[in-house]
Structure formats: structure tokens, C-alpha cells
Coordinates of C-alpha atoms and ligand atoms in Angstrom, one line a residue:
M8 CA -83.6 140.8 -75.4
S9 CA -83.0 137.8 -77.5
R10 CA -79.9 135.7 -76.8
D11 CA -77.0 135.4 -79.3
S12 CA -77.3 132.2 -81.2
F13 CA -74.5 129.7 -81.7
Y14 CA -74.5 126.9 -84.3
I15 CA -72.0 124.1 -84.2
T16 CA -71.7 120.9 -86.1
T17 CA -69.7 117.7 -86.3
A18 CA -69.0 116.0 -89.6
I19 CA -71.7 113.5 -90.5
S20 CA -70.2 110.0 -90.3
Y21 CA -70.4 107.3 -92.9
P22 CA -72.4 104.5 -91.4
N23 CA -70.6 101.8 -93.5
G24 CA -69.4 100.4 -90.2
K25 CA -69.8 100.9 -86.5
P26 CA -68.7 104.1 -84.9
H27 CA -65.0 104.1 -83.8
I28 CA -63.0 106.2 -81.3
G29 CA -62.3 108.9 -84.0
H30 CA -66.0 109.5 -84.3
A31 CA -66.4 109.5 -80.5
Y32 CA -63.5 112.0 -80.1
E33 CA -65.1 114.5 -82.6
L34 CA -68.5 114.2 -80.9
I35 CA -67.1 114.6 -77.4
A36 CA -65.1 117.7 -78.4
T37 CA -67.9 119.3 -80.3
D38 CA -70.3 118.6 -77.4
A39 CA -67.9 120.3 -75.0
L40 CA -67.8 123.4 -77.3
A41 CA -71.6 123.4 -77.6
R42 CA -72.2 123.0 -73.9
F43 CA -69.7 125.7 -73.1
Q44 CA -71.7 128.2 -75.1
R45 CA -75.0 127.1 -73.5
Y46 CA -73.6 127.7 -70.0
D47 CA -72.3 131.0 -71.3
G48 CA -75.8 132.1 -72.1
K49 CA -76.0 131.5 -75.9
D50 CA -78.9 130.0 -77.7
V51 CA -77.2 126.9 -79.1
F52 CA -78.0 124.5 -81.9
F53 CA -75.7 121.5 -82.1
L54 CA -76.0 119.1 -85.0
T55 CA -74.5 115.6 -85.7
G56 CA -75.6 112.8 -88.0
T57 CA -74.8 110.3 -90.7
D58 CA -73.8 110.6 -94.3
E59 CA -75.5 107.7 -95.9
H60 CA -75.0 107.9 -99.7
G61 CA -72.1 107.2 -101.9
I62 CA -70.3 104.2 -103.4
K63 CA -68.6 103.2 -100.2
M64 CA -71.9 102.5 -98.6
L65 CA -73.1 100.5 -101.7
Q66 CA -69.9 98.4 -101.8
T67 CA -70.0 97.6 -98.1
A68 CA -73.7 96.5 -98.3
R69 CA -72.9 94.3 -101.3
K70 CA -70.0 92.7 -99.4
E71 CA -72.3 92.0 -96.5
G72 CA -75.1 90.8 -98.7
I73 CA -77.6 93.2 -97.4
S74 CA -79.4 96.2 -98.9
V75 CA -77.8 99.5 -98.6
R76 CA -80.8 100.9 -96.7
E77 CA -80.5 98.1 -94.2
L78 CA -76.8 98.8 -93.7
A79 CA -77.6 102.5 -93.3
D80 CA -80.4 101.9 -90.8
R81 CA -78.4 99.4 -88.8
N82 CA -75.3 101.6 -88.4
A83 CA -77.1 104.9 -88.1
A84 CA -78.8 103.4 -85.0
E85 CA -75.3 102.6 -83.6
F86 CA -74.2 106.2 -84.2
Q87 CA -77.3 107.4 -82.4
R88 CA -76.6 105.0 -79.6
M89 CA -73.1 106.3 -79.3
A90 CA -74.3 109.9 -79.1
S91 CA -76.4 108.9 -76.0
A92 CA -73.7 106.8 -74.5
L93 CA -71.3 109.8 -74.7
N94 CA -73.9 112.1 -73.2
A95 CA -73.8 114.3 -76.3
S96 CA -76.2 117.2 -76.1
N97 CA -76.9 117.4 -79.8
D98 CA -80.2 119.1 -80.7
D99 CA -80.8 117.1 -83.8
F100 CA -79.4 114.0 -85.5
I101 CA -79.6 114.2 -89.3
R102 CA -79.6 111.3 -91.7
T103 CA -79.0 112.2 -95.3
T104 CA -81.6 109.7 -96.5
E105 CA -84.4 111.7 -94.9
E106 CA -87.0 113.5 -97.0
R107 CA -86.1 116.9 -95.7
H108 CA -82.5 116.4 -96.9
Y109 CA -83.5 115.5 -100.4
K110 CA -85.5 118.7 -100.5
A111 CA -82.6 120.8 -99.3
S112 CA -80.0 119.1 -101.6
Q113 CA -82.2 119.6 -104.7
A114 CA -82.8 123.2 -103.7
I115 CA -79.1 124.1 -103.4
W116 CA -78.4 122.3 -106.7
K117 CA -81.1 124.4 -108.4
A118 CA -79.7 127.6 -106.9
M119 CA -76.2 126.8 -108.2
A120 CA -77.7 125.9 -111.6
A121 CA -79.7 129.1 -111.7
R122 CA -76.4 131.0 -111.1
G123 CA -75.1 129.3 -114.3
D124 CA -72.5 127.3 -112.3
I125 CA -73.6 123.8 -113.4
Y126 CA -73.0 122.3 -116.9
K127 CA -73.0 118.8 -118.4
G128 CA -69.8 117.2 -119.6
G129 CA -67.9 114.0 -119.4
Y130 CA -65.6 113.0 -116.5
A131 CA -62.5 110.9 -116.9
G132 CA -60.2 110.7 -114.0
W133 CA -59.2 109.1 -110.7
Y134 CA -61.6 108.4 -107.9
S135 CA -61.1 107.1 -104.4
V136 CA -64.1 105.2 -103.1
R137 CA -62.6 105.2 -99.5
D138 CA -62.3 109.0 -99.5
E139 CA -65.3 109.5 -101.9
A140 CA -63.0 112.0 -103.6
Y141 CA -61.8 112.9 -107.1
Y142 CA -58.1 113.4 -107.4
G143 CA -55.9 115.0 -110.1
E144 CA -53.4 112.6 -111.7
E145 CA -50.6 114.6 -110.2
E146 CA -52.0 113.9 -106.7
T147 CA -51.9 110.2 -107.2
E148 CA -49.0 107.7 -107.2
L149 CA -48.5 104.3 -108.8
R150 CA -46.8 102.2 -106.2
E151 CA -44.7 99.0 -106.5
D152 CA -47.8 96.8 -105.7
G153 CA -49.2 98.0 -109.1
V154 CA -52.0 99.9 -107.4
R155 CA -52.4 103.7 -107.8
Y156 CA -53.0 105.6 -104.5
G157 CA -54.4 109.1 -103.7
P158 CA -52.9 111.7 -101.4
Q159 CA -54.5 110.1 -98.3
G160 CA -53.0 106.7 -99.1
T161 CA -56.3 105.1 -100.3
P162 CA -56.5 103.3 -103.7
V163 CA -58.0 105.2 -106.6
E164 CA -59.8 103.8 -109.7
W165 CA -60.2 105.2 -113.2
V166 CA -63.7 106.6 -113.8
E167 CA -65.2 107.7 -117.1
E168 CA -68.8 108.8 -117.3
E169 CA -71.2 111.5 -118.3
S170 CA -71.4 114.0 -115.4
Y171 CA -72.6 117.4 -114.3
F172 CA -69.8 119.8 -113.4
F173 CA -69.7 122.7 -110.9
R174 CA -67.6 125.7 -112.1
L175 CA -65.2 125.5 -109.2
S176 CA -62.5 127.1 -111.3
D177 CA -64.4 130.3 -111.3
Y178 CA -64.2 130.5 -107.5
Q179 CA -60.5 130.4 -107.1
D180 CA -60.0 134.1 -106.5
R181 CA -63.1 134.5 -104.3
L182 CA -61.8 131.6 -102.1
L183 CA -58.4 133.1 -101.8
D184 CA -60.0 136.5 -100.9
L185 CA -62.0 134.7 -98.3
Y186 CA -58.9 133.1 -96.6
E187 CA -57.2 136.5 -96.8
N188 CA -60.1 138.6 -95.4
Q189 CA -61.4 136.1 -92.9
P190 CA -58.2 134.6 -91.5
D191 CA -60.3 132.7 -88.9
F192 CA -62.2 130.9 -91.5
I193 CA -60.0 127.8 -91.3
G194 CA -58.3 126.6 -88.1
P195 CA -55.8 125.7 -87.0
A196 CA -53.4 127.9 -89.0
E197 CA -51.5 125.0 -90.6
R198 CA -54.7 123.8 -92.2
R199 CA -55.4 127.2 -93.6
N200 CA -52.0 127.4 -95.2
E201 CA -52.4 123.9 -96.8
V202 CA -55.8 124.8 -98.2
A203 CA -54.7 128.2 -99.5
S204 CA -51.7 126.8 -101.3
F205 CA -53.8 124.0 -102.8
V206 CA -56.3 126.6 -104.1
R207 CA -53.5 128.9 -105.4
S208 CA -52.1 126.0 -107.4
G209 CA -55.3 126.1 -109.5
L210 CA -58.8 124.6 -109.2
K211 CA -60.5 122.5 -111.8
D212 CA -64.2 122.2 -112.2
L213 CA -65.7 119.6 -110.0
S214 CA -67.7 116.5 -111.2
I215 CA -70.8 116.6 -109.1
S216 CA -73.0 113.7 -110.4
R217 CA -72.7 110.0 -111.1
T218 CA -74.7 107.7 -113.4
T219 CA -73.4 104.3 -112.7
F220 CA -75.5 103.7 -109.5
D221 CA -78.6 105.3 -108.1
W222 CA -77.9 105.4 -104.3
G223 CA -78.0 109.1 -103.9
V224 CA -80.1 112.2 -104.3
P225 CA -81.5 112.5 -107.8
V226 CA -80.3 115.4 -109.8
P227 CA -83.3 117.8 -110.3
G228 CA -84.6 117.5 -113.9
D229 CA -82.3 114.6 -114.8
E230 CA -83.0 111.5 -112.8
T231 CA -80.4 109.4 -114.7
H232 CA -77.9 111.1 -112.4
V233 CA -77.5 111.1 -108.7
M234 CA -75.5 113.8 -106.9
Y235 CA -71.9 113.3 -106.0
V236 CA -72.1 112.3 -102.3
W237 CA -70.2 115.3 -101.0
V238 CA -72.7 117.7 -102.6
D239 CA -75.5 116.3 -100.6
A240 CA -73.3 115.6 -97.5
L241 CA -72.2 119.2 -97.0
T242 CA -75.8 120.4 -97.5
N243 CA -76.8 118.6 -94.3
Y244 CA -75.6 121.6 -92.3
I245 CA -78.4 123.8 -93.8
T246 CA -81.0 121.0 -94.2
A247 CA -81.2 120.8 -90.4
L248 CA -82.1 124.5 -90.2
G249 CA -84.9 124.1 -92.6
Y250 CA -83.3 125.2 -95.9
P251 CA -84.7 126.2 -98.4
D252 CA -87.5 127.5 -96.1
E253 CA -85.8 130.6 -94.8
N254 CA -89.0 131.4 -92.8
E255 CA -88.3 128.4 -90.7
A256 CA -87.5 129.5 -87.2
K257 CA -84.2 127.5 -87.0
W258 CA -82.8 129.4 -90.0
K259 CA -81.8 132.1 -87.5
F260 CA -78.8 129.8 -86.5
W261 CA -77.2 130.2 -90.0
P262 CA -74.4 131.0 -90.6
A263 CA -72.7 128.3 -88.6
D264 CA -70.3 129.5 -86.0
A265 CA -68.1 126.3 -86.4
H266 CA -68.0 123.2 -88.4
V267 CA -65.8 120.8 -86.4
I268 CA -64.3 118.1 -88.6
G269 CA -61.2 115.9 -89.0
K270 CA -58.1 117.2 -90.8
D271 CA -58.7 114.7 -93.7
I272 CA -61.8 116.5 -94.9
V273 CA -60.8 120.1 -94.6
R274 CA -60.5 120.4 -98.3
F275 CA -64.2 119.6 -98.8
H276 CA -65.3 122.1 -96.1
A277 CA -62.9 124.9 -96.8
I278 CA -63.0 124.8 -100.7
Y279 CA -66.1 123.1 -102.0
W280 CA -68.6 124.1 -99.3
P281 CA -67.9 127.9 -99.4
A282 CA -67.9 127.8 -103.2
F283 CA -71.3 126.0 -103.3
L284 CA -72.7 128.5 -100.8
M285 CA -71.4 131.5 -102.7
S286 CA -72.9 130.1 -105.8
A287 CA -76.2 129.5 -104.2
G288 CA -76.2 133.0 -102.6
I289 CA -76.1 131.7 -99.0
E290 CA -73.9 133.2 -96.3
L291 CA -70.7 131.4 -95.4
P292 CA -70.0 129.7 -92.1
K293 CA -67.7 131.6 -89.8
R294 CA -65.2 128.8 -89.2
V295 CA -64.1 125.4 -90.2
F296 CA -61.9 123.7 -87.6
G297 CA -59.9 120.5 -88.6
H298 CA -59.0 118.5 -85.5
G299 CA -56.2 115.9 -85.5
F300 CA -56.3 112.2 -85.7
L301 CA -56.3 109.8 -82.8
F302 CA -53.9 106.9 -82.8
N303 CA -53.7 103.9 -80.6
R304 CA -50.2 104.1 -79.1
G305 CA -49.1 106.0 -82.1
E306 CA -50.5 103.7 -84.8
K307 CA -53.3 104.5 -87.1
M308 CA -56.4 102.6 -86.1
S309 CA -57.5 100.1 -88.6
K310 CA -59.5 96.9 -88.7
S311 CA -56.6 95.0 -90.3
L312 CA -54.2 96.1 -87.5
G313 CA -56.8 94.8 -85.0
N314 CA -56.4 97.9 -82.8
V315 CA -59.8 99.4 -83.2
I316 CA -61.2 100.1 -79.7
D317 CA -64.9 100.4 -79.6
P318 CA -66.0 103.6 -77.9
F319 CA -68.8 101.7 -76.0
T320 CA -66.2 99.3 -74.5
M321 CA -63.9 102.2 -73.6
V322 CA -66.7 104.1 -71.8
E323 CA -67.8 101.0 -69.9
H324 CA -64.3 100.2 -68.9
Y325 CA -63.0 103.6 -67.8
G326 CA -66.2 105.6 -67.2
L327 CA -67.7 108.2 -69.4
D328 CA -66.4 111.4 -67.9
Q329 CA -63.0 109.8 -67.5
V330 CA -62.9 109.1 -71.3
R331 CA -64.2 112.6 -72.1
Y332 CA -61.7 114.3 -69.8
F333 CA -58.8 112.2 -71.1
F334 CA -59.4 113.1 -74.8
L335 CA -60.1 116.7 -74.1
R336 CA -57.2 117.3 -71.7
E337 CA -54.5 115.1 -73.1
V338 CA -54.7 115.9 -76.8
P339 CA -54.1 119.5 -77.9
F340 CA -57.2 120.0 -80.0
G341 CA -56.1 120.4 -83.6
Q342 CA -53.1 118.1 -83.3
D343 CA -52.9 114.4 -83.6
G344 CA -53.0 112.4 -80.4
S345 CA -52.4 109.0 -79.0
Y346 CA -54.2 107.1 -76.4
S347 CA -53.1 104.1 -74.3
H348 CA -54.4 102.4 -71.3
E349 CA -51.6 103.8 -69.1
A350 CA -52.3 107.4 -70.2
I351 CA -56.0 107.1 -69.5
V352 CA -55.4 105.6 -66.1
N353 CA -52.9 108.2 -65.3
R354 CA -55.2 111.2 -66.1
T355 CA -58.1 109.5 -64.3
N356 CA -56.2 108.9 -61.1
A357 CA -54.0 112.0 -61.0
D358 CA -56.3 114.8 -62.1
L359 CA -59.8 113.5 -61.4
A360 CA -59.5 111.1 -58.5
N361 CA -56.6 112.7 -56.6
D362 CA -56.7 116.4 -57.4
L363 CA -60.3 117.2 -57.8
G364 CA -62.0 114.1 -56.2
N365 CA -59.9 114.1 -53.0
L366 CA -60.1 117.8 -52.5
A367 CA -63.9 117.6 -52.7
Q368 CA -64.2 114.5 -50.6
R369 CA -61.8 115.8 -47.8
S370 CA -63.3 119.3 -47.6
L371 CA -66.9 118.2 -47.8
S372 CA -66.3 115.5 -45.2
M373 CA -64.8 118.0 -42.8
I374 CA -67.8 120.3 -43.4
A375 CA -70.2 117.4 -42.7
K376 CA -68.4 116.6 -39.5
N377 CA -67.6 120.0 -38.2
C378 CA -70.3 122.4 -39.6
G379 CA -73.4 120.4 -38.9
G380 CA -73.8 119.3 -42.5
T381 CA -74.5 122.9 -43.6
V382 CA -72.6 125.4 -45.6
P383 CA -69.9 126.8 -43.2
A384 CA -70.0 130.4 -41.9
R385 CA -68.0 132.8 -44.0
G386 CA -66.0 135.2 -41.9
E387 CA -63.9 137.9 -43.4
L388 CA -61.9 136.7 -46.4
T389 CA -58.1 136.9 -46.1
D390 CA -55.7 137.5 -49.1
P391 CA -55.2 133.8 -49.7
D392 CA -58.9 133.2 -49.7
S393 CA -59.5 136.1 -52.2
A394 CA -56.6 135.0 -54.4
I395 CA -57.9 131.4 -54.9
L396 CA -61.4 132.7 -55.5
A397 CA -60.2 135.2 -58.0
Q398 CA -58.1 132.5 -59.9
A399 CA -61.3 130.4 -60.1
A400 CA -63.2 133.3 -61.6
D401 CA -60.4 134.3 -63.9
A402 CA -60.3 130.8 -65.3
L403 CA -63.6 131.5 -66.9
A404 CA -62.1 134.4 -69.0
T405 CA -59.2 132.1 -70.0
A406 CA -61.5 129.3 -70.9
R407 CA -63.8 131.5 -72.8
K408 CA -61.0 132.8 -75.1
A409 CA -59.6 129.3 -75.5
M410 CA -63.0 127.8 -76.4
S411 CA -63.7 130.5 -78.9
E412 CA -60.6 129.2 -80.7
Q413 CA -61.4 125.5 -80.1
A414 CA -58.4 125.2 -77.8
I415 CA -60.3 122.9 -75.5
H416 CA -57.1 121.6 -73.8
Q417 CA -56.2 125.1 -72.8
A418 CA -59.5 125.7 -71.2
L419 CA -59.1 122.5 -69.2
A420 CA -55.6 123.4 -68.3
A421 CA -56.8 126.7 -66.8
I422 CA -59.6 125.0 -64.8
F423 CA -57.3 122.3 -63.5
G424 CA -54.7 124.9 -62.7
V425 CA -57.3 126.2 -60.2
V426 CA -57.7 122.7 -58.8
A427 CA -54.0 122.3 -58.2
E428 CA -53.8 125.7 -56.5
A429 CA -56.8 124.9 -54.4
N430 CA -55.1 121.8 -53.1
R431 CA -52.1 124.0 -52.1
Y432 CA -54.4 126.5 -50.5
F433 CA -56.2 123.7 -48.5
A434 CA -52.9 122.1 -47.4
G435 CA -51.4 125.5 -46.5
Q436 CA -54.4 126.7 -44.5
E437 CA -54.6 123.5 -42.5
P438 CA -58.3 123.7 -41.5
W439 CA -57.9 120.5 -39.4
A440 CA -55.4 122.4 -37.2
L441 CA -57.7 125.5 -37.0
K442 CA -60.4 123.3 -35.6
K443 CA -59.0 123.7 -32.1
T444 CA -57.2 127.0 -32.4
N445 CA -59.6 129.1 -34.5
P446 CA -62.8 127.4 -35.4
A447 CA -64.3 130.5 -37.0
R448 CA -61.3 130.7 -39.3
M449 CA -61.7 127.0 -40.1
E450 CA -65.2 127.6 -41.2
T451 CA -64.0 130.4 -43.5
V452 CA -61.3 128.2 -45.0
L453 CA -63.9 125.4 -45.6
W454 CA -66.3 127.9 -47.0
T455 CA -63.7 129.2 -49.4
T456 CA -62.7 125.6 -50.4
A457 CA -66.4 124.7 -51.0
E458 CA -66.8 127.9 -53.0
V459 CA -63.8 127.1 -55.2
I460 CA -65.2 123.6 -55.8
R461 CA -68.5 125.3 -56.8
R462 CA -66.7 127.5 -59.3
V463 CA -64.7 124.6 -60.6
G464 CA -67.9 122.5 -60.8
I465 CA -69.6 125.1 -62.9
L466 CA -66.6 125.4 -65.2
C467 CA -66.3 121.6 -65.6
Q468 CA -69.9 121.1 -66.8
P469 CA -69.2 121.3 -70.5
F470 CA -66.4 118.7 -70.3
I471 CA -67.5 116.2 -67.7
P472 CA -71.2 117.0 -67.4
G473 CA -72.3 114.0 -65.2
S474 CA -69.5 114.4 -62.6
A475 CA -69.8 118.2 -62.6
A476 CA -73.5 117.9 -61.9
K477 CA -72.8 115.5 -59.0
L478 CA -70.3 118.0 -57.5
L479 CA -72.8 120.8 -57.7
D480 CA -75.4 118.6 -56.2
L481 CA -73.1 118.0 -53.2
L482 CA -73.0 121.7 -52.7
A483 CA -76.8 122.0 -53.1
V484 CA -76.4 124.4 -56.0
G485 CA -79.8 124.8 -57.7
N486 CA -80.2 123.9 -61.4
D487 CA -81.0 127.5 -62.1
A488 CA -77.7 128.7 -60.6
R489 CA -75.3 126.7 -62.7
G490 CA -74.7 129.1 -65.6
F491 CA -71.3 130.9 -66.0
D492 CA -73.0 134.2 -65.1
R493 CA -73.0 132.9 -61.5
I494 CA -69.3 132.1 -61.4
D495 CA -68.4 134.8 -58.8
T496 CA -71.8 135.3 -57.1
L497 CA -70.8 134.8 -53.5
E498 CA -74.4 134.4 -52.4
V499 CA -75.0 131.1 -54.1
L500 CA -73.2 129.2 -51.3
A501 CA -75.2 130.5 -48.4
P502 CA -73.8 129.8 -44.9
G503 CA -76.2 127.6 -43.0
A504 CA -77.8 126.0 -46.0
P505 CA -78.1 122.3 -45.5
L506 CA -75.8 120.0 -47.6
P507 CA -76.4 116.4 -48.6
A508 CA -74.0 113.8 -47.2
P509 CA -70.8 113.8 -49.2
Q510 CA -70.2 111.1 -51.7
P511 CA -67.1 110.4 -53.7
V512 CA -67.5 111.6 -57.3
F513 CA -64.3 110.4 -59.0
P514 CA -63.4 106.8 -58.3
R515 CA -59.8 105.7 -58.7
Y516 CA -59.2 103.4 -61.6
A517 CA -58.0 100.1 -60.2
E518 CA -56.6 97.3 -62.5
P519 CA -59.2 94.5 -62.7
E520 CA -56.8 92.0 -61.0
Q521 CA -56.1 94.6 -58.2
A522 CA -59.8 95.2 -57.7
A523 CA -60.6 91.5 -57.4
Ligands
ME8_233 O1 -65.5 111.8 -93.6 N1 -59.3 110.3 -85.3 O2 -67.1 110.5 -92.6 P1 -66.2 109.5 -91.7 C1 -60.0 111.4 -85.3 N2 -68.9 111.4 -94.2 N3 -61.0 111.7 -86.1 C2 -61.3 110.8 -87.1 C3 -60.6 109.6 -87.2 C4 -59.6 109.4 -86.2 N4 -58.9 108.2 -86.2 N5 -61.2 108.9 -88.2 C5 -62.2 109.6 -88.7 C6 -66.6 111.4 -93.5 N6 -62.3 110.8 -88.0 C7 -67.7 112.1 -94.2 C8 -68.0 113.5 -93.7 S1 -69.2 115.9 -93.5 C9 -70.3 116.7 -94.5 C10 -69.0 114.3 -94.3 C11 -63.2 111.9 -88.3 O3 -67.2 108.6 -91.0 C12 -63.2 112.4 -89.7 O4 -62.1 113.3 -89.9 O5 -65.1 108.9 -92.5 C13 -64.5 113.1 -89.9 O6 -64.5 114.4 -89.4 C14 -65.4 112.2 -89.0 O7 -64.5 111.4 -88.2 C15 -66.3 111.3 -89.8 O8 -65.5 110.5 -90.6

């Protein structure tokens, strides 16, 4: 039987600068969602990459005095380096300057043109280079500084040129039907309401080509035009699956199960993208999820405020799984979030080092000392044993539902709820006291604790893959026994099986001056 497939993507980032924490956040979250489905038995394809065209890229290159290709190459390499530094499990990394992507972008353009949805006209209106977006005059505002700004607070400039247009206005009703009939298409719900009311207020045709520069995908049949960067950018999601070659094996992953993006670009994904796809006769993705923005102590990160924290530095300083855990647990996915040194240290020490780390270290050390370094004997299970084991198995069902709605924080809350309860169980059963009074019962309590740690370790893999693997190694769980289907298989932890010497998995964070 073939496994169900699951296709998930991040946005593709503009490599006009180095990756920042916002990029890292999106990648970590999407990675957790992808890994979760893999452990749940799905055949997963996870895509990320870089969006290399557009005027913003050109302007940055000009400012730096290098060619735009050099800028793209240099920073795309940084984004790739970030993906490996974050232990992202992406199956491909797409760059929109690749040959395969020109082919796909020109193919979707031709399909939209064949449908009669593309015509030539003249564009005159406002454009934000920072957002790479056209805005209606009513969405802009002339401020006291004499500069006109768009709805995201970025400056807009007046643009007038010959342009091809996409008949977006024809798709208004079909888009509203889509939001109505497929209420899960946009998440979270606030984002869906915003998009629906924007579409209801009326859609104008969209300018989809530019003539004043040539850094982009040439328009088929009229090479004096390059495509508007968002037309080619959105197409990346099907390029990676081999479009337009629908015989390509990877095409089976389409339609995407989820496009994970930030809230600032929901409009492009929930309006333009489905309209382009409908026009080209391609199935629509199942869901577009707009996560929130991350702020440093509540302020928007920006180079001018000097509060941009480099993800590489953060990972080096706090540890990779500590950073992954913090972002995924602390910030309800879909809402804005804030990070600070104190909050990261707090989560690291309270949840990882104390709750999970100490429980593992204490119980595994007792096993090493009192059970000959082997899995303890499992006597008859009492009610408290069965209850904690059941809670650990039930956490999978809770996490599964939460992850299907991108509520990553809720999945982790359920898993760490088990850890908290397991600590109460361990303290309440007092295996150290049983050592003299009832050694057989001590072994059963230690077996149960080890089994809960195994279950928690299995569940933690999508979120903190490196540390979860170490936990499972300490319990000698084979690589082939780490899927979610093994969550309540009592036989995995076989009494008498030899265990490696226990090692601490989650170091406490100590302030550098304290550590010295
Ligand atoms: O928008 N917190 O690229 P991009 C959280 N190329 N997420 C953030 C963030 C922050 N502070 N800042 C940015 C683009 N993001 C386009 C996408 S997709 C076909 C094309 C998120 O480099 C942002 O919302 O500006 C987006 O999802 C991603 O990072 C890339 O942003």
C-alpha cells in the first residue's frame, strides 16, 4: 500500500540580506510540522528556498556595488547554511534563478494566457519595492515627512509603464466561494476574515510584468518584459515538483497540504496564488497558514534599531534544540511573539534541563546503579503506572490534532504536560525508598519511568530532533522503532536489554560570568 503523501513549504526568502530570526522561526516551525508527519508515517516532501528576482534585489546589489547574481549567490548560500545549522529536514532547496524555475514560470504564464486571462495595457500606480507589491491609492497614506507609505508601513513610489495584466477581477467570486467552501484554506481564522473582506471590497486586475529592468523571468513571446517577481515567486511551489512535467514522480505531492508563511504575505498566497492556479487549471493547495511576527522584547527587528539577532549566533549561544524548543513552545503559532534572553533561559532551564533532563538523568542513573545497566524488570503494572503510560500515549492524539491545525505550541504543551506528570509520578512512587522495601516494585517503577521517557522521546523528535535522538539512544531504542506507530508498544523496552551509560542530555544554561 502506498503511503499518504504530505507536501509542506516555507515562503522563499529574499536573499537581499542575510537570514534573520524571522526566517529561522518559519523554517524551524515548518520543519517540526514536516518531521511530525514523517514520524506519523506519511511520505513527506518539505521545500524551502530563496526568491531571487525583483527590484529590491537589484537595488541592494547596486548599493553594495556588486552584481545582482553575486548578491543572490552569496546570500542564498547563507540561507542554505542556516537550514543546516537549524537541522532543517527540507527535501529540496529551490532558487528562483534556476533553469527549472524559468521553465515552470513560463509554463504557468502560458497556461494563464491560453485561458485568456492575460492582456497588455499600461500600469500607473503605487509600488512598494520593500514589499514588492502594488497598492491602490486608497491603501496608501501621505505622511508628514512628505513620503507616501503603503499598508505595511513601507514607502511607495509612482510607477508608470507598459505592462501585462492578469484578470484578477474575474476571480473575485470564485475566490470568495473558495473561502466559503473550504474554510480551512486560510489559517488562522483572523487571517481568513481579513483576506475575505479585502476580496469582497473588490479586486482590480494585477500588473504582472515590468519593462524598466531585466532581472527576472522573461515573459514568453515578449522578452522586453520580465515577470512581476510574485508571479515567479509563487510558482516555486510547483517548480520543485517538476511542473509542467506532470509525469514527473514528484508531482504526486501536489496539491500542497500547507504553505507556511508570515502574516505579511498572506494576501499573495490566499488571493493571487489560487487565482493563478485556477486560471492555469491546476489544483489548489489545501491550506495557507500565516504565522505571526517575532519581536525582540516587543520591538520590531530592524537593522536601524540595531536589534537584529543573527540566528547563527543565537544557536551557538543557547544551543540548537533550546532555540527550537523556545520558539515552538513559547509563541502560540499564528500569533506574534517576543523573545528575550531571560525568556529563552527560563524555558531552557525549567522545561528542558529540570523537567525532562533531570527526570531522565535521575531515573536512568538509578537504573544503571540498581538494575545492572539493563532495562529493569516489568512486574505487574499498577493504576498509577498505567495512568502515566496512557497519558503519554494520549498525548500523541492531542499532538496529531494540534499539528494538523499548525497549533505547534499545543502539541508541545500536551507532551510537556506528560513530563510534568511523570515527575509527580516519580516523586510519588519514591523508587529510592522501594529499593530496600520492595525491589521488584522499584524495578517496575523505573521501567515505567523509562517507558514514559521513551514515549516522550518519540513525541519530541519533530521539535528537538537532536536531543530526542540522544534520549532514545540512552534507552537503546533502535532507529527502526522510533515512529509514532510504536508509541504504546510495550515490547520495545525489553527488560534485561543492555543500556548505555546515562549521559545528561539537556545542560542548564549558565550565564557566561557564572560559568567562568
Ligand atoms: O516575503 N518574524 O521574503 P522575506 C516572523 N520573498 N517571520 C518573519 C519576520 C519576522 N520578524 N520577518 C519576515 C518574502 N518573516 C518573499 C516570499 S513566497 C513565494 C515569497 C517571514 O525574505 C515572512 O513573513 O521578506 C515570510 O514568510 C518569510 O519570513 C520570508 O520573508
